[in-house]
XYZ file of C-alpha atoms in Angstrom:
575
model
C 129.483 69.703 -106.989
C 128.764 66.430 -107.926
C 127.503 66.142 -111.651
C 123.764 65.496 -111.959
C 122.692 62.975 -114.553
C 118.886 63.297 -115.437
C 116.323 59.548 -114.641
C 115.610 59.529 -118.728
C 119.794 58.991 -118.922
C 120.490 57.308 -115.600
C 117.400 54.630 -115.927
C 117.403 54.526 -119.820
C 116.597 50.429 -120.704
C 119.684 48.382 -121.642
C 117.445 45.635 -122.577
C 113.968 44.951 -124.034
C 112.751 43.428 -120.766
C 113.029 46.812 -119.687
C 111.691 48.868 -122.058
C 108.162 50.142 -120.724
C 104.428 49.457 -122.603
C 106.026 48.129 -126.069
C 106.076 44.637 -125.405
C 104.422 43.707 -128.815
C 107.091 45.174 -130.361
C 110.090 44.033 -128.670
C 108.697 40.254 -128.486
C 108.391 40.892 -132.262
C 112.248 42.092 -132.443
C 113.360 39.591 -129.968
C 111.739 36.660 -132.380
C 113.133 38.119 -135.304
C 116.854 38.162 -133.647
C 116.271 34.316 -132.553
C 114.623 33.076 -135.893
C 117.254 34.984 -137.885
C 114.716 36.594 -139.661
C 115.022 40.300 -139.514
C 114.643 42.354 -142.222
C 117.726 44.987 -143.029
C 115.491 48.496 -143.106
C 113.270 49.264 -140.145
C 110.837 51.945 -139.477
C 110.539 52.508 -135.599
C 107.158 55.625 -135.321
C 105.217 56.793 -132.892
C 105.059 59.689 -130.384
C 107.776 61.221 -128.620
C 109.430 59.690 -125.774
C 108.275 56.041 -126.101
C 111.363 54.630 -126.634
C 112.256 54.134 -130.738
C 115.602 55.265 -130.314
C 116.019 53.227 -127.314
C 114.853 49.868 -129.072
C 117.239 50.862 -132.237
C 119.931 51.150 -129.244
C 119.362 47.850 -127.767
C 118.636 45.782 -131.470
C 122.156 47.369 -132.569
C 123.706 46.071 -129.967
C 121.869 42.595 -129.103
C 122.451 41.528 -133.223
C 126.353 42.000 -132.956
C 126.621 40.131 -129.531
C 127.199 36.673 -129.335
C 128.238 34.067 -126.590
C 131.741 35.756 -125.504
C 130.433 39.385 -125.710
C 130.715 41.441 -122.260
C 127.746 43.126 -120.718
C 129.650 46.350 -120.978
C 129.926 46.303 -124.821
C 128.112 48.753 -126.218
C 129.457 48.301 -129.786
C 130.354 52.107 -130.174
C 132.022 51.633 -133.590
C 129.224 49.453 -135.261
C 126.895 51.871 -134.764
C 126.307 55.316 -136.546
C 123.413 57.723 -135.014
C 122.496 60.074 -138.038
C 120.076 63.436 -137.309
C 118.359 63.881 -139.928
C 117.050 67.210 -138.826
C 120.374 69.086 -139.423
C 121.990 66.296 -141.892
C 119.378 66.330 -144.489
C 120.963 67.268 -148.043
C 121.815 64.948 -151.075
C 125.309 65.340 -149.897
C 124.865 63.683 -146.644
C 122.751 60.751 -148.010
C 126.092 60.307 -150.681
C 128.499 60.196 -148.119
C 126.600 57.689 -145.843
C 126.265 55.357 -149.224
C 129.847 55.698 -149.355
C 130.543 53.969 -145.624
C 128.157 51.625 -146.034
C 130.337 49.624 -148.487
C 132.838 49.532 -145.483
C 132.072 45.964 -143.775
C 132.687 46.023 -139.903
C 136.066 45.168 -137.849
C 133.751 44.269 -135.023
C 130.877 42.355 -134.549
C 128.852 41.076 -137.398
C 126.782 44.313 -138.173
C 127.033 47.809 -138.924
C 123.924 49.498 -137.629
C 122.770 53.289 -139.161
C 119.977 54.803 -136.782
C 118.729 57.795 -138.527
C 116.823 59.956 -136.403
C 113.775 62.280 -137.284
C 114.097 61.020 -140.796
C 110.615 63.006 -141.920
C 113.184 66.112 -142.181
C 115.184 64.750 -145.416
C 114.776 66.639 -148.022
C 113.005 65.112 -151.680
C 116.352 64.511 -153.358
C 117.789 63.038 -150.410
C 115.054 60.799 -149.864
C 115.408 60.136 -153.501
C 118.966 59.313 -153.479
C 118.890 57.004 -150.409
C 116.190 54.524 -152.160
C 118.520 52.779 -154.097
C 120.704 51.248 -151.014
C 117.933 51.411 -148.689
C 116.190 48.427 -151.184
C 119.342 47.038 -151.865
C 121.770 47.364 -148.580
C 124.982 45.098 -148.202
C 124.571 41.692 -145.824
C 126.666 43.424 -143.245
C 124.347 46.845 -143.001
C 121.103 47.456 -141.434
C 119.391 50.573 -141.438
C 116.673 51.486 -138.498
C 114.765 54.902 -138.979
C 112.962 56.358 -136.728
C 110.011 59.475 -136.809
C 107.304 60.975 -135.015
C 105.810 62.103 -138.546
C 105.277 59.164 -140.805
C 103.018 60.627 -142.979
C 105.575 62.992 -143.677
C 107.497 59.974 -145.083
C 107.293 59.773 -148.912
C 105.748 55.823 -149.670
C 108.483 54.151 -152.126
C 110.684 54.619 -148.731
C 107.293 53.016 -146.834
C 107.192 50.718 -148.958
C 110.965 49.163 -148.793
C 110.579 49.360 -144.956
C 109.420 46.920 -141.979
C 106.852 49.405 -139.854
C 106.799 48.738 -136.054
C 104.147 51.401 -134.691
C 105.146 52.086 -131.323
C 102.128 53.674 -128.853
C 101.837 55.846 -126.164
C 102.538 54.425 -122.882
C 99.586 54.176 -120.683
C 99.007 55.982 -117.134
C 99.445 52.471 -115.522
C 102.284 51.699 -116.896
C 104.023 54.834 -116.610
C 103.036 55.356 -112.944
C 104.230 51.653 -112.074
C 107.709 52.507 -113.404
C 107.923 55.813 -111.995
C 107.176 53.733 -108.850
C 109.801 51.882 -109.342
C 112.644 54.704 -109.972
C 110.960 56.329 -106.709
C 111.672 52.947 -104.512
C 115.532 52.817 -106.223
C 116.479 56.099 -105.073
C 115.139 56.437 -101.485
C 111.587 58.204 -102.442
C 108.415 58.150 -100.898
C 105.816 58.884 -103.063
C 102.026 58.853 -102.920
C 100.335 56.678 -105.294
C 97.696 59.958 -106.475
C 101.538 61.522 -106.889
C 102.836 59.680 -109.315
C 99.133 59.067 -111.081
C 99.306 63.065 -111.779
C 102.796 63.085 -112.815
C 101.955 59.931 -115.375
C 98.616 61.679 -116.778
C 100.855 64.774 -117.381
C 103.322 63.201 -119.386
C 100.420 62.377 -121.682
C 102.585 58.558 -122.400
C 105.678 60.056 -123.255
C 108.067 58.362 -120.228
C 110.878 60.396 -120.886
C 108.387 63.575 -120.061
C 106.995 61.642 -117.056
C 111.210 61.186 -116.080
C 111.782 64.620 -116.454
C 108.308 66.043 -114.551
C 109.655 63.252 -111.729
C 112.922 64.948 -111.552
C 111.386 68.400 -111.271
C 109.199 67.642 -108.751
C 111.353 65.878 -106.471
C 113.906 68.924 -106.647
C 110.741 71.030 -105.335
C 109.366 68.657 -102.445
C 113.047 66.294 -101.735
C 112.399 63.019 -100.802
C 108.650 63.124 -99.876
C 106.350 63.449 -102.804
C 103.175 63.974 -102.074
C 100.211 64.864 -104.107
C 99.387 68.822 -102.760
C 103.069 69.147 -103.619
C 102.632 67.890 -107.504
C 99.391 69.703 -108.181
C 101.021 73.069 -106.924
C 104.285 72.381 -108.813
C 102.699 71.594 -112.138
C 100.418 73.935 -111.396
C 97.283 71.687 -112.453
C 93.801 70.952 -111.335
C 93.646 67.934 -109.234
C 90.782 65.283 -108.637
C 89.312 67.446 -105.741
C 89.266 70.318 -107.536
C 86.098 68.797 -109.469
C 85.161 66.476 -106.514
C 84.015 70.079 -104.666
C 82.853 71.523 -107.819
C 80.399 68.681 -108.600
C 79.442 68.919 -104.569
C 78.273 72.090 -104.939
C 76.859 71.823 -108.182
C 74.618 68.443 -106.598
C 73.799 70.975 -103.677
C 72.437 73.639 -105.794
C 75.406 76.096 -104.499
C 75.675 78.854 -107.049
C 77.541 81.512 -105.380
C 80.344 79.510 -103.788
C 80.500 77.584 -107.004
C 81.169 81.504 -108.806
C 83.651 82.016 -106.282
C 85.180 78.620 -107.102
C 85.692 78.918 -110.290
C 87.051 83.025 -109.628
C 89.699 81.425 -107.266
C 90.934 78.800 -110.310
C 90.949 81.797 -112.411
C 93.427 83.849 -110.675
C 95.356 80.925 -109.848
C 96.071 81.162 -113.823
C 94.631 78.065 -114.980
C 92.337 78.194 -118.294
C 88.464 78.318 -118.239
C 88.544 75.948 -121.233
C 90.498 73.449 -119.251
C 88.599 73.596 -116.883
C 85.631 73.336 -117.837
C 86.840 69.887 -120.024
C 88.152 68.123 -116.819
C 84.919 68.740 -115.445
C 82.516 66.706 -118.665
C 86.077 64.423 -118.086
C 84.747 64.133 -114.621
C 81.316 63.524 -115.115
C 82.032 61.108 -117.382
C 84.065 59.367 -114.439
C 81.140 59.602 -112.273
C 79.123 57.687 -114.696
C 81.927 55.300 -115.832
C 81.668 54.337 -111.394
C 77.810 53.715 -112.075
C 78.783 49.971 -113.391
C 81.086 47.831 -111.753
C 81.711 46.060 -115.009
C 83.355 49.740 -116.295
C 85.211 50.758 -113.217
C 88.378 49.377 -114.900
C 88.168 52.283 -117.495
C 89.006 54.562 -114.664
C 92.494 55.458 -114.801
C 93.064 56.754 -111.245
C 94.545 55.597 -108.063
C 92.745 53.405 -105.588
C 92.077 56.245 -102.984
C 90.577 58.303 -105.886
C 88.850 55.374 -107.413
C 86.940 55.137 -103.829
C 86.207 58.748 -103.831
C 84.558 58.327 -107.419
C 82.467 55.822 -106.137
C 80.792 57.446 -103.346
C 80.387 60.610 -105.116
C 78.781 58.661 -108.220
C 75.820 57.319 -105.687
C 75.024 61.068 -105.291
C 74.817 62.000 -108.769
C 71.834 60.262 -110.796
C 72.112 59.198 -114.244
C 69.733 61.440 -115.421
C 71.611 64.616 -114.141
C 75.340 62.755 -115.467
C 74.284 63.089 -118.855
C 72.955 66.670 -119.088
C 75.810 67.648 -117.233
C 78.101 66.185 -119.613
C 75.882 67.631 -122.124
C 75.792 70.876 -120.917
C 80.540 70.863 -120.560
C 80.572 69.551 -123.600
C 78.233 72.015 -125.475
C 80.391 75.134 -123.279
C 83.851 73.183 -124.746
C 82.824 73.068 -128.456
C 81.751 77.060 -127.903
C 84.342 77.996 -125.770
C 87.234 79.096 -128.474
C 84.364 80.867 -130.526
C 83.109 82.861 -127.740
C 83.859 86.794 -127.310
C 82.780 86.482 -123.577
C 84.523 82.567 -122.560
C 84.164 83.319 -118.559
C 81.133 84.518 -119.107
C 79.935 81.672 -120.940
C 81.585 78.992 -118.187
C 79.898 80.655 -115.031
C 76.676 80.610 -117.031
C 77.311 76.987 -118.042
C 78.010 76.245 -113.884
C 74.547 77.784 -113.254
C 72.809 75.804 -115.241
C 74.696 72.464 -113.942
C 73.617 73.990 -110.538
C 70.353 74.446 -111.798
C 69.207 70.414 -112.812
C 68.279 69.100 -110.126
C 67.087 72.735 -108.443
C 63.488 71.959 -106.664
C 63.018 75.687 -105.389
C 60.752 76.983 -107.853
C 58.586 75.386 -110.149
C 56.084 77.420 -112.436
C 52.095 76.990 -111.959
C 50.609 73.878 -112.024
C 47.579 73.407 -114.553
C 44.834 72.948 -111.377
C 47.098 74.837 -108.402
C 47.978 78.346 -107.795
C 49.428 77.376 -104.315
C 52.524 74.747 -105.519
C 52.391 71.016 -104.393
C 54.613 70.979 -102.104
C 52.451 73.693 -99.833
C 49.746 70.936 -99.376
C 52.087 68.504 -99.195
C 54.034 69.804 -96.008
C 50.676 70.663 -94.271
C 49.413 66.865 -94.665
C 46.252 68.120 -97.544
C 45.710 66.170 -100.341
C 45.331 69.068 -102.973
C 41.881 69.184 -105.147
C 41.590 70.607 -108.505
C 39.323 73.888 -109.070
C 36.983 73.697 -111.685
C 36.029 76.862 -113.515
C 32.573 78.237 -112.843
C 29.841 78.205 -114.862
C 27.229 80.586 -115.649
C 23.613 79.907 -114.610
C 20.772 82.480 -115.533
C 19.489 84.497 -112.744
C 16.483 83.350 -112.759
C 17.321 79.880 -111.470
C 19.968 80.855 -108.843
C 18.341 81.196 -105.157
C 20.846 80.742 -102.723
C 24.356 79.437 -102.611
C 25.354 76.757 -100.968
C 29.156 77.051 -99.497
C 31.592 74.380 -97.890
C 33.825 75.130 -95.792
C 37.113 72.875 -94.555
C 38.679 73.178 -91.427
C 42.142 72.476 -91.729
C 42.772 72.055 -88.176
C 39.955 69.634 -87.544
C 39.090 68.368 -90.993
C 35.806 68.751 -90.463
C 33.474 70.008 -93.681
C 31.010 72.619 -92.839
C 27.578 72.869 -94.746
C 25.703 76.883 -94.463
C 23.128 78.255 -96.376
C 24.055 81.972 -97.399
C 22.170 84.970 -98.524
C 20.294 84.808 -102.202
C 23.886 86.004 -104.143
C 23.211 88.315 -107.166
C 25.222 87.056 -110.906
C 27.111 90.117 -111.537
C 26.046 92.289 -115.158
C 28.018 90.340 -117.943
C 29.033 93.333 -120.391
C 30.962 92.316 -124.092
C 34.447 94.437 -124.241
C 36.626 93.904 -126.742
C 39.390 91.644 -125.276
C 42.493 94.049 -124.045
C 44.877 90.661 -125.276
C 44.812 91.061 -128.812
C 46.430 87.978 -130.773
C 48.267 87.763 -134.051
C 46.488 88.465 -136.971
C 49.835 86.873 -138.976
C 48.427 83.462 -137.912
C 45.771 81.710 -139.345
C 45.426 79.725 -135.876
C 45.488 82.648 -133.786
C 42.524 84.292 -135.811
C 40.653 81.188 -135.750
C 40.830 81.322 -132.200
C 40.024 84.683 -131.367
C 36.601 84.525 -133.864
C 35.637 81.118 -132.057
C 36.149 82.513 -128.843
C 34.470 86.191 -130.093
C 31.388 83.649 -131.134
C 31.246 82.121 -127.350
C 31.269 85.629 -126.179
C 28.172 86.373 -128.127
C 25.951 82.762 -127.392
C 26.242 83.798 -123.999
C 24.510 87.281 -124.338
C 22.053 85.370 -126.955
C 21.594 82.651 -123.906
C 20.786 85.746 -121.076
C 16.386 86.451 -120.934
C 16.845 90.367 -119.766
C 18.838 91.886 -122.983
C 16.950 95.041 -123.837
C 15.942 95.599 -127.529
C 14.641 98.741 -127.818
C 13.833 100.631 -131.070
C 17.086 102.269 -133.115
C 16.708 104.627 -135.951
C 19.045 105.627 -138.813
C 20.812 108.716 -137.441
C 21.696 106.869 -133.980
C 23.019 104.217 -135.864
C 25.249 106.323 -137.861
C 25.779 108.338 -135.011
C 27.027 105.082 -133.348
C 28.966 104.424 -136.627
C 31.086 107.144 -136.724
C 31.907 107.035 -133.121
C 33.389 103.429 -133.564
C 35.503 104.451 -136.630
C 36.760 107.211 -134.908
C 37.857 104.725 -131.992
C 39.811 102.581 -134.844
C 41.562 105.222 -136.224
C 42.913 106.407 -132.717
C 44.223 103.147 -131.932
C 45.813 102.775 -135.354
C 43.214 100.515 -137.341
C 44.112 102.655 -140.467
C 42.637 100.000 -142.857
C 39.369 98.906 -140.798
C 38.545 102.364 -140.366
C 38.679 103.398 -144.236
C 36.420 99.971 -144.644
C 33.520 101.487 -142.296
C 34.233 104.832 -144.125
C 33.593 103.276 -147.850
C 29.453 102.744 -147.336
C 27.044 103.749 -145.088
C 24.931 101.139 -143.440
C 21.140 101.640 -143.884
C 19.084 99.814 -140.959
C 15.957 97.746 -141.956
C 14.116 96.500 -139.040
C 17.297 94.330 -136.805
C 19.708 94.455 -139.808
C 22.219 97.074 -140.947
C 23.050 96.081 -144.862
C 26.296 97.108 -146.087
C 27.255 97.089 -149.547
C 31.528 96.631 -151.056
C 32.763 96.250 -154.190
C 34.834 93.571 -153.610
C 35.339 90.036 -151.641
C 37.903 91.814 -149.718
C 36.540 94.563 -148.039
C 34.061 91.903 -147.108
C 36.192 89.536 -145.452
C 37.986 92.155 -143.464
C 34.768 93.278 -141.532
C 33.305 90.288 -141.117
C 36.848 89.465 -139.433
C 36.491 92.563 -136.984
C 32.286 92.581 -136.897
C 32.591 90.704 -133.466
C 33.179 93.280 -131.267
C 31.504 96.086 -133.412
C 28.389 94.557 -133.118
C 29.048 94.233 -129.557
C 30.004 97.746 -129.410
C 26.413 98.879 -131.382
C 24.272 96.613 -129.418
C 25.214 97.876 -126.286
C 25.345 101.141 -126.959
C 22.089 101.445 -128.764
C 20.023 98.665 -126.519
C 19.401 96.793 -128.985
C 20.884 93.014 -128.876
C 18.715 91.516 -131.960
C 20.485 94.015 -134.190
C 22.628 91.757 -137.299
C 24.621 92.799 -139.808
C 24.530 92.086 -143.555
C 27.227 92.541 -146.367
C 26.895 92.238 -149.958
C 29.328 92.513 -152.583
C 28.268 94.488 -155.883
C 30.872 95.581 -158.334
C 29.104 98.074 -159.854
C 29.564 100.350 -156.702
C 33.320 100.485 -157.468
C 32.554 102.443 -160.178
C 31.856 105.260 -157.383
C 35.290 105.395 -156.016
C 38.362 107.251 -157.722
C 41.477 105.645 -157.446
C 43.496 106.818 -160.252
C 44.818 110.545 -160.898
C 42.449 110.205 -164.646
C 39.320 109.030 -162.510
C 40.536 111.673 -159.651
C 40.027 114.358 -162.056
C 37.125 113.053 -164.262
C 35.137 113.095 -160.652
C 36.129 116.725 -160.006
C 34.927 117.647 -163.617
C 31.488 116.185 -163.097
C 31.529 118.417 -160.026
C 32.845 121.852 -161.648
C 33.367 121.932 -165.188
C 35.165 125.205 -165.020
C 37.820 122.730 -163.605
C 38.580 121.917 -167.472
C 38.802 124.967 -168.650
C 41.561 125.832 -165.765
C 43.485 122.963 -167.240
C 43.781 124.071 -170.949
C 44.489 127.644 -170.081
C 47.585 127.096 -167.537
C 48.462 123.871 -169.846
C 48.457 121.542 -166.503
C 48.813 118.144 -166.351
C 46.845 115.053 -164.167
């Protein structure tokens, strides 16, 4: 078996030229080497697999080269590759001090790459300052880290930083082009555009995820056969999604999202391609911003057709809407539940099926609308006294024709207007809703006032308090406590139209003349009489009638039965 050697190895640059999405940096390094003006400590950071150690690799070996140097020089003994993850004590840092005072038998420069060099310990960063500001002519020191932070800053600070950054889809997914072409692959461009956004610019990840996948599909890679390798969601994943969410498709969007469940992928990924997506979609709506689409040219296409689909409007709630369902999504105790209610609603934005009632329509719009009728508002109706209605006049449209047809109907009788108490009973918390309900109460009664045939026939004291006590009695059973012990406190006395009432306080007064609306309506239609009015006084003299403490309890009682004291001092009780 022959041995394998992996693409990150095999196709690994030998020169900056090759290196992939750093050419600030190696045009920097390049100048440096011409110019002779490079300094002797280097910091090479940045994220994994973007190629510092391969730049320290190809520096080392381009400063010790000269004219009669072979390509195949690699200038082993010149340079030392330290790992700082598992050589990181005081001791190490001593014994590379001690080699560095060793000048080189070949080539100019001895070259110390010191990998991962966040992991040195305090002391050993400590100990390495002194040569690191002060290294010998012949010695050059490149570290390199994914942690610089990490780094303490007198090291920093004796250091030329070269930030390297993550290699871009493009990039990436031209050079995996290219190792594809070199070894006999054909790939699809949407391929290698998944593979790249995978690697998430790390090349050496998008080498390896290249290598995997062609071991699964051989020598045609296609795009089904990355997506199901990888196992991730593809561009038509959310192309069908956002088709059936622009279609108003609930329950095969459900089952969509059901299928990617038990595939194993993530709700929360999920539902982050798709605001990703949308965010696409309205990226396509400019031509100016198409270039921030990092796709393929066959998805670019599809993005741009499904874009004229979507409006702009529904783009941004939609993104809204993911993004809201992303930021709640780790906090939530139900997360699929709160992703298939999130899909409804997308579903729901540009739903036209139901719409609630217009202000003027019962029957919606859209009824008129289909049959070719140009809707007209209904106007409530308006009371007119009996005595001035004769007949009714009545039009009549025929649809079919559109003709209007005039009749003269039969004298129509107003119906008896009778005063209830309104069975929708608003807050009494709110000063607006009581305002409301008394002005409306106050309509009620101007249009009795306004009718000619109200009786007002004679009332005398006992029907009134008969009358009285029914309507308290009526309070109490539907749980007006507090009104009812108001009508209970005085007894009204009737002089001519007007029942007088007399309180103690303000309050008591207040809190009828809140509810005398619909008592007065109850005692003018119950004893015929609709010029009957109602007066309340305040006097505080009358409180001095009611007991409220246990002292004025008992003094009460006494004035009653005096035996009541004498009771008290023989069994020695207390009020």
């Amino acid at each position: 078996m022959e041995h394998f050697v992996v693409s990150a190895r095999k196709y690994r640059p030998q020169t900056f030229k090759d290196v992939v999405g750093q050419q600030a940096i190696t045009n920097t390094l390049l100048s440096a080497i011409e110019n002779n003006h490079l300094a002797q400590a280097l910091l090479f950071t940045g994220p994994r697999g973007v190629g510092k150690t391969t730049c320290a690799r190809i520096l080392a070996k381009m400063i010790n080269s000269d004219e009669n140097t072979s390509e195949n020089e690699d200038f082993a003994f010149n340079i030392f590759e330290l790992d700082a993850a598992s050589n990181n004590s005081v001791d190490d840092i001593r014994n590379l001090t001690d080699q560095v005072r060793i000048p080189p038998q070949v080539g100019k420069y001895k070259v110390y790459i010191i990998d991962e060099v966040h992991m040195l310990s305090a002391a050993a960063f400590n100990a390495f300052l002194k040569t690191l500001e002060e290294p010998p002519k012949h010695c050059i020191f490149i570290l390199a880290t994914t942690e610089k932070h990490k780094i303490i800053p007198t090291i920093l600070s004796r250091c030329q930083i070269f930030d390297f950054k993550r290699i871009t889809v493009t990039d990436a997914k031209d050079y995996l082009k290219y190792i594809a072409k070199e070894q006999g692959i054909t790939a699809e461009d949407d391929a290698l555009h998944i593979i790249a956004q995978k690697a998430d610019g790390a090349m050496r990840d998008a080498l390896s995820i290249f290598d995997r996948v062609v071991s699964f599909s051989g020598n045609n890679l296609t795009r089904q056969a990355v997506t199901e390798n990888l196992n991730v969601l593809d561009y038509e994943t959310y192309f069908t999604s956002t088709d059936l969410i622009l279609n108003n498709s609930i329950p095969e969007l459900l089952i969509q999202y059901n299928t990617i469940l038990s595939k194993g992928f993530d709700g929360h990924h999920y539902i982050a391609g798709l605001a990703s997506h949308f965010r696409d979609l309205m990226v396509c709506k400019n031509p100016s911003t198409i270039e921030l689409l990092e796709v393929g040219d066959d998805t670019k296409i599809k993005y741009v057709e499904q874009c004229q689909k979507a409006s702009n409007s529904f783009l941004m709630k939609g993104i809204q809407l993911a993004n809201d369902c992303d930021l709640k999504y780790k906090t939530s105790k139900n997360q699929r539940l709160l992703v298939e209610l999130t899909l409804m609603q997308l579903a729901s934005i540009t739903f036209d099926g139901e719409k609630k009632n217009h202000k003027h329509f019962i029957i919606p719009p859209s009824y008129f609308k289909a049959k070719g009728i140009s809707p007209v508002a209904v106007t409530k109706p308006t009371i007119t006294p009996k005595s001035k209605v004769e007949n009714k006049i009545k039009e009549e449209v025929n649809v079919s024709t559109g003709e209007t047809i005039s009749a003269v109907s039969e004298p129509v009788s107003i119906p008896k207007l009778s005063i209830e108490k309104p069975k929708k009973r608003t807050s009494g918390l709110s000063l607006k809703s009581i305002r409301e309900k008394k002005e409306h109460q106050i309509r009620q009664m101007d249009v009795v006032i306004d009718e000619e045939d109200l009786p007002t026939e004679p009332v005398t004291q006992d029907a009134l308090l008969e009358a009285w006590e029914a309507y308290t009695a009526s309070m109490e059973k539907k749980g007006e406590k507090i009104l009812a012990s108001i009508l209970q406190m005085d007894t009204p006395k009737l002089k001519d139209t007007t029942i007088h009432l007399t309180y103690s306080n303000n309050t008591n007064k207040i809190e009828l003349e809140r509810a005398q609306f619909p008592l007065m309506a109850y005692l003018k239609k119950r004893l015929l009489n609709y010029d009957l009015k109602l007066d309340i006084t305040v006097n505080e003299e009358v409180a001095k009638k009611y007991a409220f403490t246990p002292q004025e309890k008992y003094e009460k009682l006494k004035d009653k039965n005096p035996n009541i004291e004498l009771l008290r001092k023989t069994f020695g009780l207390d009020i």
